[in-house]
Each structure stands twice: as C-alpha cells, then as structure tokens.
Amino acid sequence: MGGYVALEILRQASARVDRLALLNTHARPDSPEATANRKRLMALAERDFPEVIRTLIPKLATEEHLPEISGAITEMALGCGKDAFLRQQRAIIGRIDSRPHLAAIACPTLVIAARHDALMPVDLLEELAHGIRGARLAVVEDSGHMAPLEQPEEVFGLLREWLDMAR
C-alpha cells in the first residue's frame, strides 16, 4: 500500500519529495481479476477477518521464512484490523494507472523487488524502475513479498547504501 501512496504523492506534489524508495510495489491499476479477488476477500473479512489473514499469509513469504515471520504478520494484520483492511482494499481497487506519470519522477529512486514475491513479480518492478529516469532496481533473493521481514539485513543494507548515495 505504501508504494501506491508514494506514487500518488509524487503525482500531486513531487517537489516535496527528495528521494524515493519503492519496495515490492508496482504502478499498474488493479486488474479485473485482482479486483474480483479483493472483493471476495473483503466479503470474507466481514464474516471472518482472521481467515483472511490465514488465506493471505502463504502468499506473503517464502515457505522457508513463513514459520519465523507468520506470527509477526498476523499481529500486524490484527493490529490494523478489519476496517483498515477494507479501506486499503477499496483504495487499491480505485487506484489510477501510475505508469504514465513515472517519467516525471526526478528524484533519486531505489526500487526493491523480491525474487519470489507472489503478489508483485519482479517483472512488474522492472517495469516500474524502467519508467523512472535513473532508478536503480535491486532484487532480493530468497524472499517473498515481506522482504523487510524475510531478509532484513539485505533490505536494510540496500536502503542504507541508497541513503548514503543520495547525500
């Protein structure tokens, strides 16, 4: 969700952004298939929000990392709650196609993809990085969508290096 918000901020107020890091996100609008799936999950959330979490967890991380991070993912989701989940899904369904606006991004940009991200495949992040002049694409191996939890040292290192370069 953060990437979608960042792209909208850049579209509306790019002068307020010095640098940009986009992790496990893309610039496309929601596909009809994705919207249908979101609506199914939203209906399920109204009946059984914990079941939504259980349904999504296998898509968020690699099998290798699930045992160590599924508890943290569950706690975060429950902490945000059903109402926040529903608002996020409605916002994602209604988001615009940001691809036409990528060329206007002029700040230093790092795009981080995860090799095994089932939700945001690397090719979508490649498209994002190629649309932004001078953007750097980094691919985190052995990770799914939750790269900051699955490979925290690698993600932190990429962000630290990127911040140091932008000074």
mmCIF file with all atom_site columns, C-alpha atoms in Angstrom:
data_model
loop_
_atom_site.group_PDB
_atom_site.id
_atom_site.type_symbol
_atom_site.label_atom_id
_atom_site.label_alt_id
_atom_site.label_comp_id
_atom_site.label_asym_id
_atom_site.label_entity_id
_atom_site.label_seq_id
_atom_site.pdbx_PDB_ins_code
_atom_site.Cartn_x
_atom_site.Cartn_y
_atom_site.Cartn_z
_atom_site.occupancy
_atom_site.B_iso_or_equiv
_atom_site.pdbx_formal_charge
_atom_site.auth_seq_id
_atom_site.auth_comp_id
_atom_site.auth_asym_id
_atom_site.auth_atom_id
_atom_site.pdbx_PDB_model_num
ATOM 1   C CA . MET A 1 1   ? 0.000   0.000   0.000   1.00 0.00 ? 1   MET A CA 1
ATOM 2   C CA . GLY A 1 2   ? 2.878   2.383   0.742   1.00 0.00 ? 2   GLY A CA 1
ATOM 3   C CA . GLY A 1 3   ? 4.116   2.353   -2.827  1.00 0.00 ? 3   GLY A CA 1
ATOM 4   C CA . TYR A 1 4   ? 0.711   3.331   -4.158  1.00 0.00 ? 4   TYR A CA 1
ATOM 5   C CA . VAL A 1 5   ? 0.550   6.213   -1.683  1.00 0.00 ? 5   VAL A CA 1
ATOM 6   C CA . ALA A 1 6   ? 4.083   7.341   -2.574  1.00 0.00 ? 6   ALA A CA 1
ATOM 7   C CA . LEU A 1 7   ? 3.305   7.356   -6.292  1.00 0.00 ? 7   LEU A CA 1
ATOM 8   C CA . GLU A 1 8   ? 0.191   9.443   -5.664  1.00 0.00 ? 8   GLU A CA 1
ATOM 9   C CA . ILE A 1 9   ? 2.166   11.931  -3.542  1.00 0.00 ? 9   ILE A CA 1
ATOM 10  C CA . LEU A 1 10  ? 4.688   12.246  -6.351  1.00 0.00 ? 10  LEU A CA 1
ATOM 11  C CA . ARG A 1 11  ? 1.922   12.792  -8.869  1.00 0.00 ? 11  ARG A CA 1
ATOM 12  C CA . GLN A 1 12  ? 0.333   15.543  -6.776  1.00 0.00 ? 12  GLN A CA 1
ATOM 13  C CA . ALA A 1 13  ? 3.322   17.160  -5.028  1.00 0.00 ? 13  ALA A CA 1
ATOM 14  C CA . SER A 1 14  ? 6.604   15.925  -6.489  1.00 0.00 ? 14  SER A CA 1
ATOM 15  C CA . ALA A 1 15  ? 8.535   18.973  -5.263  1.00 0.00 ? 15  ALA A CA 1
ATOM 16  C CA . ARG A 1 16  ? 8.021   17.754  -1.693  1.00 0.00 ? 16  ARG A CA 1
ATOM 17  C CA . VAL A 1 17  ? 9.932   14.504  -2.287  1.00 0.00 ? 17  VAL A CA 1
ATOM 18  C CA . ASP A 1 18  ? 13.760  14.439  -2.125  1.00 0.00 ? 18  ASP A CA 1
ATOM 19  C CA . ARG A 1 19  ? 14.235  10.728  -2.759  1.00 0.00 ? 19  ARG A CA 1
ATOM 20  C CA . LEU A 1 20  ? 12.101  7.674   -3.193  1.00 0.00 ? 20  LEU A CA 1
ATOM 21  C CA . ALA A 1 21  ? 12.313  4.008   -2.232  1.00 0.00 ? 21  ALA A CA 1
ATOM 22  C CA . LEU A 1 22  ? 9.652   1.682   -3.614  1.00 0.00 ? 22  LEU A CA 1
ATOM 23  C CA . LEU A 1 23  ? 9.562   -1.821  -2.131  1.00 0.00 ? 23  LEU A CA 1
ATOM 24  C CA . ASN A 1 24  ? 7.515   -4.683  -3.554  1.00 0.00 ? 24  ASN A CA 1
ATOM 25  C CA . THR A 1 25  ? 5.024   -2.469  -5.389  1.00 0.00 ? 25  THR A CA 1
ATOM 26  C CA . HIS A 1 26  ? 4.043   -1.578  -8.935  1.00 0.00 ? 26  HIS A CA 1
ATOM 27  C CA . ALA A 1 27  ? 2.440   1.236   -10.911 1.00 0.00 ? 27  ALA A CA 1
ATOM 28  C CA . ARG A 1 28  ? -0.419  -0.547  -12.678 1.00 0.00 ? 28  ARG A CA 1
ATOM 29  C CA . PRO A 1 29  ? -4.096  -0.184  -11.828 1.00 0.00 ? 29  PRO A CA 1
ATOM 30  C CA . ASP A 1 30  ? -5.889  -3.166  -10.334 1.00 0.00 ? 30  ASP A CA 1
ATOM 31  C CA . SER A 1 31  ? -6.704  -5.834  -12.896 1.00 0.00 ? 31  SER A CA 1
ATOM 32  C CA . PRO A 1 32  ? -10.276 -7.160  -13.132 1.00 0.00 ? 32  PRO A CA 1
ATOM 33  C CA . GLU A 1 33  ? -9.074  -10.483 -11.714 1.00 0.00 ? 33  GLU A CA 1
ATOM 34  C CA . ALA A 1 34  ? -7.327  -8.798  -8.788  1.00 0.00 ? 34  ALA A CA 1
ATOM 35  C CA . THR A 1 35  ? -10.391 -6.662  -8.085  1.00 0.00 ? 35  THR A CA 1
ATOM 36  C CA . ALA A 1 36  ? -12.620 -9.745  -8.062  1.00 0.00 ? 36  ALA A CA 1
ATOM 37  C CA . ASN A 1 37  ? -10.233 -11.461 -5.639  1.00 0.00 ? 37  ASN A CA 1
ATOM 38  C CA . ARG A 1 38  ? -10.127 -8.383  -3.390  1.00 0.00 ? 38  ARG A CA 1
ATOM 39  C CA . LYS A 1 39  ? -13.922 -8.285  -3.305  1.00 0.00 ? 39  LYS A CA 1
ATOM 40  C CA . ARG A 1 40  ? -14.007 -11.971 -2.301  1.00 0.00 ? 40  ARG A CA 1
ATOM 41  C CA . LEU A 1 41  ? -11.523 -11.283 0.496   1.00 0.00 ? 41  LEU A CA 1
ATOM 42  C CA . MET A 1 42  ? -13.487 -8.216  1.601   1.00 0.00 ? 42  MET A CA 1
ATOM 43  C CA . ALA A 1 43  ? -16.667 -10.289 1.855   1.00 0.00 ? 43  ALA A CA 1
ATOM 44  C CA . LEU A 1 44  ? -14.760 -12.923 3.837   1.00 0.00 ? 44  LEU A CA 1
ATOM 45  C CA . ALA A 1 45  ? -13.316 -10.221 6.104   1.00 0.00 ? 45  ALA A CA 1
ATOM 46  C CA . GLU A 1 46  ? -16.828 -9.130  7.028   1.00 0.00 ? 46  GLU A CA 1
ATOM 47  C CA . ARG A 1 47  ? -17.507 -12.674 8.289   1.00 0.00 ? 47  ARG A CA 1
ATOM 48  C CA . ASP A 1 48  ? -14.083 -13.861 9.471   1.00 0.00 ? 48  ASP A CA 1
ATOM 49  C CA . PHE A 1 49  ? -11.128 -11.471 9.313   1.00 0.00 ? 49  PHE A CA 1
ATOM 50  C CA . PRO A 1 50  ? -8.646  -13.960 10.848  1.00 0.00 ? 50  PRO A CA 1
ATOM 51  C CA . GLU A 1 51  ? -9.458  -16.317 7.960   1.00 0.00 ? 51  GLU A CA 1
ATOM 52  C CA . VAL A 1 52  ? -8.428  -13.586 5.506   1.00 0.00 ? 52  VAL A CA 1
ATOM 53  C CA . ILE A 1 53  ? -5.085  -13.382 7.276   1.00 0.00 ? 53  ILE A CA 1
ATOM 54  C CA . ARG A 1 54  ? -4.668  -17.157 7.152   1.00 0.00 ? 54  ARG A CA 1
ATOM 55  C CA . THR A 1 55  ? -5.537  -17.100 3.437   1.00 0.00 ? 55  THR A CA 1
ATOM 56  C CA . LEU A 1 56  ? -3.028  -14.374 2.602   1.00 0.00 ? 56  LEU A CA 1
ATOM 57  C CA . ILE A 1 57  ? -0.041  -15.428 4.713   1.00 0.00 ? 57  ILE A CA 1
ATOM 58  C CA . PRO A 1 58  ? 1.176   -18.175 2.329   1.00 0.00 ? 58  PRO A CA 1
ATOM 59  C CA . LYS A 1 59  ? 1.292   -15.570 -0.472  1.00 0.00 ? 59  LYS A CA 1
ATOM 60  C CA . LEU A 1 60  ? 3.317   -13.090 1.571   1.00 0.00 ? 60  LEU A CA 1
ATOM 61  C CA . ALA A 1 61  ? 6.518   -15.007 2.212   1.00 0.00 ? 61  ALA A CA 1
ATOM 62  C CA . THR A 1 62  ? 8.562   -17.948 1.065   1.00 0.00 ? 62  THR A CA 1
ATOM 63  C CA . GLU A 1 63  ? 7.910   -21.315 2.725   1.00 0.00 ? 63  GLU A CA 1
ATOM 64  C CA . GLU A 1 64  ? 11.359  -21.098 4.284   1.00 0.00 ? 64  GLU A CA 1
ATOM 65  C CA . HIS A 1 65  ? 10.543  -17.877 6.149   1.00 0.00 ? 65  HIS A CA 1
ATOM 66  C CA . LEU A 1 66  ? 6.881   -18.434 6.984   1.00 0.00 ? 66  LEU A CA 1
ATOM 67  C CA . PRO A 1 67  ? 7.488   -20.228 10.308  1.00 0.00 ? 67  PRO A CA 1
ATOM 68  C CA . GLU A 1 68  ? 9.597   -17.373 11.666  1.00 0.00 ? 68  GLU A CA 1
ATOM 69  C CA . ILE A 1 69  ? 7.507   -14.410 10.451  1.00 0.00 ? 69  ILE A CA 1
ATOM 70  C CA . SER A 1 70  ? 3.878   -15.581 10.203  1.00 0.00 ? 70  SER A CA 1
ATOM 71  C CA . GLY A 1 71  ? 3.263   -14.582 13.820  1.00 0.00 ? 71  GLY A CA 1
ATOM 72  C CA . ALA A 1 72  ? 4.514   -11.053 13.191  1.00 0.00 ? 72  ALA A CA 1
ATOM 73  C CA . ILE A 1 73  ? 2.406   -10.764 10.028  1.00 0.00 ? 73  ILE A CA 1
ATOM 74  C CA . THR A 1 74  ? -0.678  -11.951 11.918  1.00 0.00 ? 74  THR A CA 1
ATOM 75  C CA . GLU A 1 75  ? -0.060  -9.485  14.765  1.00 0.00 ? 75  GLU A CA 1
ATOM 76  C CA . MET A 1 76  ? 0.372   -6.597  12.315  1.00 0.00 ? 76  MET A CA 1
ATOM 77  C CA . ALA A 1 77  ? -2.807  -7.500  10.442  1.00 0.00 ? 77  ALA A CA 1
ATOM 78  C CA . LEU A 1 78  ? -4.856  -7.901  13.615  1.00 0.00 ? 78  LEU A CA 1
ATOM 79  C CA . GLY A 1 79  ? -3.380  -4.666  14.943  1.00 0.00 ? 79  GLY A CA 1
ATOM 80  C CA . CYS A 1 80  ? -4.568  -2.793  11.870  1.00 0.00 ? 80  CYS A CA 1
ATOM 81  C CA . GLY A 1 81  ? -7.892  -4.584  11.932  1.00 0.00 ? 81  GLY A CA 1
ATOM 82  C CA . LYS A 1 82  ? -10.680 -5.465  9.556   1.00 0.00 ? 82  LYS A CA 1
ATOM 83  C CA . ASP A 1 83  ? -11.820 -1.888  8.909   1.00 0.00 ? 83  ASP A CA 1
ATOM 84  C CA . ALA A 1 84  ? -8.333  -0.780  7.835   1.00 0.00 ? 84  ALA A CA 1
ATOM 85  C CA . PHE A 1 85  ? -8.058  -3.866  5.609   1.00 0.00 ? 85  PHE A CA 1
ATOM 86  C CA . LEU A 1 86  ? -11.357 -2.988  3.927   1.00 0.00 ? 86  LEU A CA 1
ATOM 87  C CA . ARG A 1 87  ? -10.299 0.652   3.407   1.00 0.00 ? 87  ARG A CA 1
ATOM 88  C CA . GLN A 1 88  ? -6.985  -0.469  1.908   1.00 0.00 ? 88  GLN A CA 1
ATOM 89  C CA . GLN A 1 89  ? -8.679  -2.869  -0.482  1.00 0.00 ? 89  GLN A CA 1
ATOM 90  C CA . ARG A 1 90  ? -11.138 -0.182  -1.654  1.00 0.00 ? 90  ARG A CA 1
ATOM 91  C CA . ALA A 1 91  ? -8.247  2.240   -2.199  1.00 0.00 ? 91  ALA A CA 1
ATOM 92  C CA . ILE A 1 92  ? -6.256  -0.320  -4.181  1.00 0.00 ? 92  ILE A CA 1
ATOM 93  C CA . ILE A 1 93  ? -9.274  -1.182  -6.325  1.00 0.00 ? 93  ILE A CA 1
ATOM 94  C CA . GLY A 1 94  ? -9.733  2.520   -7.127  1.00 0.00 ? 94  GLY A CA 1
ATOM 95  C CA . ARG A 1 95  ? -6.110  3.470   -7.772  1.00 0.00 ? 95  ARG A CA 1
ATOM 96  C CA . ILE A 1 96  ? -5.082  5.010   -11.043 1.00 0.00 ? 96  ILE A CA 1
ATOM 97  C CA . ASP A 1 97  ? -2.569  3.742   -13.560 1.00 0.00 ? 97  ASP A CA 1
ATOM 98  C CA . SER A 1 98  ? 0.619   5.481   -12.421 1.00 0.00 ? 98  SER A CA 1
ATOM 99  C CA . ARG A 1 99  ? 2.729   4.343   -15.380 1.00 0.00 ? 99  ARG A CA 1
ATOM 100 C CA . PRO A 1 100 ? 2.082   7.499   -17.445 1.00 0.00 ? 100 PRO A CA 1
ATOM 101 C CA . HIS A 1 101 ? 3.382   9.602   -14.531 1.00 0.00 ? 101 HIS A CA 1
ATOM 102 C CA . LEU A 1 102 ? 6.624   7.706   -13.862 1.00 0.00 ? 102 LEU A CA 1
ATOM 103 C CA . ALA A 1 103 ? 8.731   9.703   -16.328 1.00 0.00 ? 103 ALA A CA 1
ATOM 104 C CA . ALA A 1 104 ? 8.029   12.871  -14.326 1.00 0.00 ? 104 ALA A CA 1
ATOM 105 C CA . ILE A 1 105 ? 9.741   11.466  -11.211 1.00 0.00 ? 105 ILE A CA 1
ATOM 106 C CA . ALA A 1 106 ? 13.060  13.283  -10.956 1.00 0.00 ? 106 ALA A CA 1
ATOM 107 C CA . CYS A 1 107 ? 14.355  12.344  -7.500  1.00 0.00 ? 107 CYS A CA 1
ATOM 108 C CA . PRO A 1 108 ? 16.850  9.541   -6.791  1.00 0.00 ? 108 PRO A CA 1
ATOM 109 C CA . THR A 1 109 ? 14.820  6.338   -6.716  1.00 0.00 ? 109 THR A CA 1
ATOM 110 C CA . LEU A 1 110 ? 15.516  2.823   -5.478  1.00 0.00 ? 110 LEU A CA 1
ATOM 111 C CA . VAL A 1 111 ? 13.115  0.043   -6.462  1.00 0.00 ? 111 VAL A CA 1
ATOM 112 C CA . ILE A 1 112 ? 13.409  -3.151  -4.419  1.00 0.00 ? 112 ILE A CA 1
ATOM 113 C CA . ALA A 1 113 ? 11.869  -6.367  -5.715  1.00 0.00 ? 113 ALA A CA 1
ATOM 114 C CA . ALA A 1 114 ? 11.843  -9.827  -4.156  1.00 0.00 ? 114 ALA A CA 1
ATOM 115 C CA . ARG A 1 115 ? 12.692  -12.779 -6.358  1.00 0.00 ? 115 ARG A CA 1
ATOM 116 C CA . HIS A 1 116 ? 9.834   -14.961 -5.069  1.00 0.00 ? 116 HIS A CA 1
ATOM 117 C CA . ASP A 1 117 ? 7.158   -12.317 -4.483  1.00 0.00 ? 117 ASP A CA 1
ATOM 118 C CA . ALA A 1 118 ? 3.856   -13.959 -5.440  1.00 0.00 ? 118 ALA A CA 1
ATOM 119 C CA . LEU A 1 119 ? 1.970   -10.656 -5.226  1.00 0.00 ? 119 LEU A CA 1
ATOM 120 C CA . MET A 1 120 ? 4.411   -8.330  -7.004  1.00 0.00 ? 120 MET A CA 1
ATOM 121 C CA . PRO A 1 121 ? 6.508   -10.304 -9.507  1.00 0.00 ? 121 PRO A CA 1
ATOM 122 C CA . VAL A 1 122 ? 9.928   -8.954  -10.457 1.00 0.00 ? 122 VAL A CA 1
ATOM 123 C CA . ASP A 1 123 ? 8.791   -8.059  -13.989 1.00 0.00 ? 123 ASP A CA 1
ATOM 124 C CA . LEU A 1 124 ? 6.301   -5.543  -12.572 1.00 0.00 ? 124 LEU A CA 1
ATOM 125 C CA . LEU A 1 125 ? 9.056   -3.890  -10.548 1.00 0.00 ? 125 LEU A CA 1
ATOM 126 C CA . GLU A 1 126 ? 11.349  -3.897  -13.571 1.00 0.00 ? 126 GLU A CA 1
ATOM 127 C CA . GLU A 1 127 ? 8.614   -2.031  -15.447 1.00 0.00 ? 127 GLU A CA 1
ATOM 128 C CA . LEU A 1 128 ? 8.366   0.441   -12.566 1.00 0.00 ? 128 LEU A CA 1
ATOM 129 C CA . ALA A 1 129 ? 12.126  1.024   -12.406 1.00 0.00 ? 129 ALA A CA 1
ATOM 130 C CA . HIS A 1 130 ? 12.431  1.401   -16.179 1.00 0.00 ? 130 HIS A CA 1
ATOM 131 C CA . GLY A 1 131 ? 9.698   4.034   -16.141 1.00 0.00 ? 131 GLY A CA 1
ATOM 132 C CA . ILE A 1 132 ? 11.597  6.269   -13.710 1.00 0.00 ? 132 ILE A CA 1
ATOM 133 C CA . ARG A 1 133 ? 14.641  8.016   -15.149 1.00 0.00 ? 133 ARG A CA 1
ATOM 134 C CA . GLY A 1 134 ? 17.796  6.855   -13.356 1.00 0.00 ? 134 GLY A CA 1
ATOM 135 C CA . ALA A 1 135 ? 16.028  4.498   -10.951 1.00 0.00 ? 135 ALA A CA 1
ATOM 136 C CA . ARG A 1 136 ? 18.051  1.637   -9.537  1.00 0.00 ? 136 ARG A CA 1
ATOM 137 C CA . LEU A 1 137 ? 16.452  -1.802  -9.331  1.00 0.00 ? 137 LEU A CA 1
ATOM 138 C CA . ALA A 1 138 ? 17.641  -4.257  -6.673  1.00 0.00 ? 138 ALA A CA 1
ATOM 139 C CA . VAL A 1 139 ? 16.298  -7.799  -6.412  1.00 0.00 ? 139 VAL A CA 1
ATOM 140 C CA . VAL A 1 140 ? 16.347  -9.505  -3.014  1.00 0.00 ? 140 VAL A CA 1
ATOM 141 C CA . GLU A 1 141 ? 16.909  -13.230 -3.440  1.00 0.00 ? 141 GLU A CA 1
ATOM 142 C CA . ASP A 1 142 ? 15.344  -15.873 -1.183  1.00 0.00 ? 142 ASP A CA 1
ATOM 143 C CA . SER A 1 143 ? 12.420  -13.639 -0.306  1.00 0.00 ? 143 SER A CA 1
ATOM 144 C CA . GLY A 1 144 ? 8.741   -13.116 -0.978  1.00 0.00 ? 144 GLY A CA 1
ATOM 145 C CA . HIS A 1 145 ? 6.556   -10.034 -0.557  1.00 0.00 ? 145 HIS A CA 1
ATOM 146 C CA . MET A 1 146 ? 7.662   -9.421  3.022   1.00 0.00 ? 146 MET A CA 1
ATOM 147 C CA . ALA A 1 147 ? 11.315  -8.818  2.118   1.00 0.00 ? 147 ALA A CA 1
ATOM 148 C CA . PRO A 1 148 ? 11.951  -6.462  5.084   1.00 0.00 ? 148 PRO A CA 1
ATOM 149 C CA . LEU A 1 149 ? 10.955  -9.300  7.442   1.00 0.00 ? 149 LEU A CA 1
ATOM 150 C CA . GLU A 1 150 ? 12.412  -12.171 5.436   1.00 0.00 ? 150 GLU A CA 1
ATOM 151 C CA . GLN A 1 151 ? 15.761  -10.584 4.571   1.00 0.00 ? 151 GLN A CA 1
ATOM 152 C CA . PRO A 1 152 ? 16.030  -7.592  6.935   1.00 0.00 ? 152 PRO A CA 1
ATOM 153 C CA . GLU A 1 153 ? 19.817  -7.252  6.727   1.00 0.00 ? 153 GLU A CA 1
ATOM 154 C CA . GLU A 1 154 ? 19.805  -7.193  2.934   1.00 0.00 ? 154 GLU A CA 1
ATOM 155 C CA . VAL A 1 155 ? 16.906  -4.746  2.675   1.00 0.00 ? 155 VAL A CA 1
ATOM 156 C CA . PHE A 1 156 ? 18.439  -2.504  5.360   1.00 0.00 ? 156 PHE A CA 1
ATOM 157 C CA . GLY A 1 157 ? 21.792  -2.625  3.545   1.00 0.00 ? 157 GLY A CA 1
ATOM 158 C CA . LEU A 1 158 ? 20.185  -1.600  0.245   1.00 0.00 ? 158 LEU A CA 1
ATOM 159 C CA . LEU A 1 159 ? 18.334  1.264   1.907   1.00 0.00 ? 159 LEU A CA 1
ATOM 160 C CA . ARG A 1 160 ? 21.412  2.392   3.860   1.00 0.00 ? 160 ARG A CA 1
ATOM 161 C CA . GLU A 1 161 ? 23.559  2.392   0.699   1.00 0.00 ? 161 GLU A CA 1
ATOM 162 C CA . TRP A 1 162 ? 20.854  4.272   -1.198  1.00 0.00 ? 162 TRP A CA 1
ATOM 163 C CA . LEU A 1 163 ? 20.526  6.881   1.553   1.00 0.00 ? 163 LEU A CA 1
ATOM 164 C CA . ASP A 1 164 ? 24.295  7.343   1.721   1.00 0.00 ? 164 ASP A CA 1
ATOM 165 C CA . MET A 1 165 ? 24.475  7.830   -2.062  1.00 0.00 ? 165 MET A CA 1
ATOM 166 C CA . ALA A 1 166 ? 21.709  10.432  -2.022  1.00 0.00 ? 166 ALA A CA 1
ATOM 167 C CA . ARG A 1 167 ? 23.593  12.771  0.329   1.00 0.00 ? 167 ARG A CA 1
#
